[in-house]
Short mmCIF file of C-alpha atoms in Angstrom, two decimals:
data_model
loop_
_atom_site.label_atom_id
_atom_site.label_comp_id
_atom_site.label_asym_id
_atom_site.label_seq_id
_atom_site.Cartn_x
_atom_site.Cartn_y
_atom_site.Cartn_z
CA UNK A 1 19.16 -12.91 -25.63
CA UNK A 2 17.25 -14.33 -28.90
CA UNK A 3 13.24 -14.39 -28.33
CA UNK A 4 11.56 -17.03 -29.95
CA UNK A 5 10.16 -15.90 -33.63
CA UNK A 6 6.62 -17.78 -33.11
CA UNK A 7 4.00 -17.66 -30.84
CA UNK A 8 4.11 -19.48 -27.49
CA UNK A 9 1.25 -21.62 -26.31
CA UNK A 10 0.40 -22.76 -23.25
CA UNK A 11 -2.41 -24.76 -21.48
CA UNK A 12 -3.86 -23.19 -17.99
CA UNK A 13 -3.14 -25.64 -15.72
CA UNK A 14 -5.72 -27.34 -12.94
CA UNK A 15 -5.70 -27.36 -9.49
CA UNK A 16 -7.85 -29.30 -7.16
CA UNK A 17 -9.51 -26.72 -4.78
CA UNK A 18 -11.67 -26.77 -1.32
CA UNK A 19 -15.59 -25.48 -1.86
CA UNK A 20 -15.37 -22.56 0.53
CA UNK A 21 -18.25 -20.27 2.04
CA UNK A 22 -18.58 -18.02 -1.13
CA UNK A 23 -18.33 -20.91 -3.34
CA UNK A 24 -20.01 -23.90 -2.06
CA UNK A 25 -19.60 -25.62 -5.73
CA UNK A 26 -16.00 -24.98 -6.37
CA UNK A 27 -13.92 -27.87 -6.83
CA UNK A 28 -10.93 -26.77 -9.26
CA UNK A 29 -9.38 -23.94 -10.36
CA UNK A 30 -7.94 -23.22 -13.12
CA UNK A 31 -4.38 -20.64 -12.98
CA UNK A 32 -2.29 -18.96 -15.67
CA UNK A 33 0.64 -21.52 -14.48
CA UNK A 34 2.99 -22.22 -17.00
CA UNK A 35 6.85 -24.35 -16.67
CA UNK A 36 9.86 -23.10 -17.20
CA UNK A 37 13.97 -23.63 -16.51
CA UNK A 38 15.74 -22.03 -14.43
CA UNK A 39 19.61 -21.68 -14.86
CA UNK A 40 22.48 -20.36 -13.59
CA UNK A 41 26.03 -21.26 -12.92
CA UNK A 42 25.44 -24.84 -14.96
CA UNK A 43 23.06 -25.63 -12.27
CA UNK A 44 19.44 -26.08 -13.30
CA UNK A 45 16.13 -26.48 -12.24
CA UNK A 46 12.23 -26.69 -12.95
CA UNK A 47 9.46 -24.51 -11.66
CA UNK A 48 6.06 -23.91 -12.40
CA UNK A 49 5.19 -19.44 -12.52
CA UNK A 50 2.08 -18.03 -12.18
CA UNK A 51 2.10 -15.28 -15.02
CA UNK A 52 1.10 -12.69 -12.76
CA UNK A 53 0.06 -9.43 -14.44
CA UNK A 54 -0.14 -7.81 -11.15
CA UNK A 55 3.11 -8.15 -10.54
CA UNK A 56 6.14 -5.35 -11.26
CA UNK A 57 8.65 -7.27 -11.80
CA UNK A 58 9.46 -11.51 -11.82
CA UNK A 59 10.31 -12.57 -8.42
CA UNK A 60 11.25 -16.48 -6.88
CA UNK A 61 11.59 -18.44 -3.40
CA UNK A 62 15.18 -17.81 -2.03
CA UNK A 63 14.53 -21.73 -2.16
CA UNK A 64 14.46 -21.71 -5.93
CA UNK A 65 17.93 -19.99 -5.94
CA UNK A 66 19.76 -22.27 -2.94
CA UNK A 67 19.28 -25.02 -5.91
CA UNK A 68 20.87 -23.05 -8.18
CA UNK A 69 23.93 -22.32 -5.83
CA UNK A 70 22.92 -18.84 -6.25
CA UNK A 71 23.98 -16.44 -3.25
CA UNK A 72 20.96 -14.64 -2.63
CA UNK A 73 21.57 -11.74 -0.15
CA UNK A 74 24.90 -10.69 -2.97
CA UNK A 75 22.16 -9.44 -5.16
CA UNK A 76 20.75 -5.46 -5.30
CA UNK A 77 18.46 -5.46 -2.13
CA UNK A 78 15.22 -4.12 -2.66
CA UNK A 79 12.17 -4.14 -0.13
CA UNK A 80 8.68 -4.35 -2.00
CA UNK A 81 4.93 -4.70 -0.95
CA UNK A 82 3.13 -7.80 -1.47
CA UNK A 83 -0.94 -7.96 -1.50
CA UNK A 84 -0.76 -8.27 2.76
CA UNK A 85 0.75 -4.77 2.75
CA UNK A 86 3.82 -6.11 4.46
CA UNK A 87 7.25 -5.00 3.91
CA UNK A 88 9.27 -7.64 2.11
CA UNK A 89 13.12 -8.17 1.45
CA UNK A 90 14.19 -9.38 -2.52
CA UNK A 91 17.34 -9.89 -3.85
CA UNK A 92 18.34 -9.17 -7.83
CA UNK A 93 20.14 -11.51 -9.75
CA UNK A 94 20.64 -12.08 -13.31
CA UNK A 95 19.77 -15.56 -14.17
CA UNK A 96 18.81 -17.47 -17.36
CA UNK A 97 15.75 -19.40 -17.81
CA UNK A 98 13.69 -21.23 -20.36
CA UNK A 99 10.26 -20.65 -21.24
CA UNK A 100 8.93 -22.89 -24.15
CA UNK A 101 12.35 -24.02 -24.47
CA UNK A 102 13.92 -20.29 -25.33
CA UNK A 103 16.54 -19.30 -23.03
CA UNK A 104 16.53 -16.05 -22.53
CA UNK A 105 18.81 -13.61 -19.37
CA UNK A 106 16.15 -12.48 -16.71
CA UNK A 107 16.84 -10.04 -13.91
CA UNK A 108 14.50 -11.42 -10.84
CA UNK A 109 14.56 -11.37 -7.27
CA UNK A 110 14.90 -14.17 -4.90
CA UNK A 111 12.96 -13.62 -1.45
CA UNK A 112 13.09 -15.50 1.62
CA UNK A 113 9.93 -13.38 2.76
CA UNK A 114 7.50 -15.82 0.50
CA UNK A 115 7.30 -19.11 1.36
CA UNK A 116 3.58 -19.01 1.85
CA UNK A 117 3.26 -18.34 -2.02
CA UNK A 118 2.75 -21.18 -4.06
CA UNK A 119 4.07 -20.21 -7.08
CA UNK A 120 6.70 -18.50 -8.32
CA UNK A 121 5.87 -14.99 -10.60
CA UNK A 122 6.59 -13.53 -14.20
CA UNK A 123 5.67 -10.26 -14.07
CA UNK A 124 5.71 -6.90 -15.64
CA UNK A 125 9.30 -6.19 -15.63
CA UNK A 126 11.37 -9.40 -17.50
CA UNK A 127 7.92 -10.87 -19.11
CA UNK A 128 5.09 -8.41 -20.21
CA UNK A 129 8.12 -6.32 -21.17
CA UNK A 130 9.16 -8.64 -23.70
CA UNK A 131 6.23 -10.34 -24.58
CA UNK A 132 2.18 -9.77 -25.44
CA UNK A 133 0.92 -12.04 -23.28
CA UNK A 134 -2.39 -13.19 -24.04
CA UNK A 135 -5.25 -14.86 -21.52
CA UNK A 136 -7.98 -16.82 -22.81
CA UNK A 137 -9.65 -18.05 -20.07
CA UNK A 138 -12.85 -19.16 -21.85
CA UNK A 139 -10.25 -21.56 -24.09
CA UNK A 140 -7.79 -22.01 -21.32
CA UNK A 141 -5.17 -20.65 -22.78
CA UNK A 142 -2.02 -18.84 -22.45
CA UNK A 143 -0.17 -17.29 -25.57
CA UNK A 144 3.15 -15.26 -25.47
CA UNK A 145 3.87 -13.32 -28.43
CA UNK A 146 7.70 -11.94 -28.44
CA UNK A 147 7.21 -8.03 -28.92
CA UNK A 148 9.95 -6.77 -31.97
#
């Protein structure tokens, strides 16, 4: 794996939202959502992440790997929490993926148990691990700097 030598930038992106009781006036949003490449087995694909600093490791839709031809339930099984306390089931892979255009090997999970998410998630484990990842949310701006 060769990190990139430069800083990574990266633009939150916008989402139209619903106002809602508590915020009467809300009409976007605006999410740490970045795009990235997915690869494995010469198969690719393109998803946009949430960079989720809540999250212990980087996790994907089983969906995400049925494109890839990935078998997801040959993968280390692992149940984990999610924020509605419920038990769910992941499966580890190695993959590769692409983030500003650097491939780089991730070890992630591949869940059938999230379909209600609407993002993907780089987390702790395979991107704060390798990175300083920066949030400017004044600027509206993501920056990953690879750690040496």
């Amino acid at each position: 794996m060769v990190l990139p030598t430069s800083l990574l930038r990266f633009k939150y992106q916008t989402f139209r939202a619903k106002p809602i009781e508590a915020f009467p006036d809300r009409h976007v949003v605006i999410r740490p959502v970045i795009d990235i490449r997915l690869l494995w087995n010469h198969q690719s694909t393109q998803y946009r992440v949430l960079i989720d600093s809540g999250a212990d490791f980087c996790i994907f839709h089983s969906d995400v790997a049925l494109v890839l031809g990935l078998p997801v339930t040959r993968g280390k099984k692992m149940t984990f929490y999610g924020t509605g306390g419920s038990p769910q089931v992941a499966y580890f892979h190695t993959i590769q993926i692409e983030i500003g255009g650097w491939p780089m090997d991730l070890y992630c999970g591949f869940s059938y148990d999230m379909q209600s998410l609407p993002y993907e998630l780089l987390g702790q484990t395979g991107l704060f691990d390798r990175f300083k990842v920066e949030f400017d949310y004044h600027n509206k701006r993501i920056e990953l700097k690879p750690k040496r």
